[in-house]
């Protein structure tokens, strides 16, 4: 049996047309921010969020006032999630060590892991206030030792969202802004009269935020292209349709363009999942967005073998991949392209999104083929160094270097080596020739 699509999402051409429209809007908006700075940022915030305060940066008093509105239960839940995320981030940081080795007598090579010096963390908050995104970016940057962490999220109902502010503050943000969308990431990256630019942008966002990060890449570093969320369920008859449908729609509710895909080798499970999705959409409070995503971006792929399921999953390289089969560890061993794996029916993507401890800022749009998600290592730059400690090593390395430079025709390079051979090796190398 060939691979069969029981349901297809929009075509690649249709998706590309949408991306093109977004690209034009973002390009014009970033140009406006670059030209007019704070004035443009204020105009954009007023236009899209109806919010134009005296200052977008929150004062200590405003931070305290926002945090005072968070209930004791919510505050404890935030702190619990941050403990989980901190533990895992600290373990990851401990795995990254500086090294120094002597590769030849007197030749010392090493590397140091140095934190990025300033980071802008974007926390989405339009349709849903993404409190957890503050943990994932701000706290992880803090564990990495970033000395300047600024965080920004849009206003919710005309004011800073209390729980987001609490998460940013507890996570270790040094500056907190109430500013959303392209204007937030643009201001953090380009700088304005009141906001000093950062060296790196991180955090998820809608299609416009993701495109802004793409266009700003190069001027600043970015974590990855984290656009509209994607979820994939790989399942066989070891699980039921209700579980599959719930996990697909749980992520489809993010927005109107959140891809969701079921890959299975069971025609019965595929058909029952389609029916179960229809049933759940009748009762799901967020059905308006979930239904739009499923209608336009939902796929059901029926395969004959587990090998076919694996091949198609790696080709699609989705952000979240929930594996519920009789061979979950086999998929763990053989999956190569994805954002994060969620293995077995007992866990789920929402755990990863909010509390379990792994980072939820993950690659989308097939970026999982060449990068993993946000983690403490993204905030560290690995820089190498070298040192030669003896005259003999300087002369030996210089002679090899001289000949290899001349092999490529770089006479000036060769002379950098030759002068060391002459001074430290006591050998007369004619100018512009290779050392013997």
XYZ file of N, CA and C in Angstrom, residues 63-71 75 162:
33
model
N 6.448 46.855 38.234
C 6.684 45.409 38.313
C 6.091 44.852 39.596
N 6.342 45.526 40.693
C 5.801 45.067 41.983
C 4.277 45.082 41.967
N 3.693 46.120 41.379
C 2.234 46.225 41.332
C 1.637 45.086 40.506
N 2.276 44.774 39.376
C 1.782 43.668 38.545
C 1.882 42.343 39.284
N 3.010 42.093 39.925
C 3.210 40.814 40.620
C 2.244 40.648 41.788
N 1.846 41.763 42.382
C 0.918 41.689 43.521
C -0.464 41.206 43.101
N -0.749 41.248 41.800
C -2.057 40.806 41.300
C -2.104 39.309 41.001
N -0.952 38.638 41.090
C -0.895 37.202 40.813
C -1.303 36.438 42.067
N -2.233 35.521 41.935
C -2.699 34.765 43.094
C -1.587 33.901 43.661
N 1.269 31.930 41.557
C 2.677 32.234 41.809
C 3.451 30.966 42.150
N -0.007 40.440 34.495
C 0.675 40.216 35.775
C 1.519 38.940 35.832
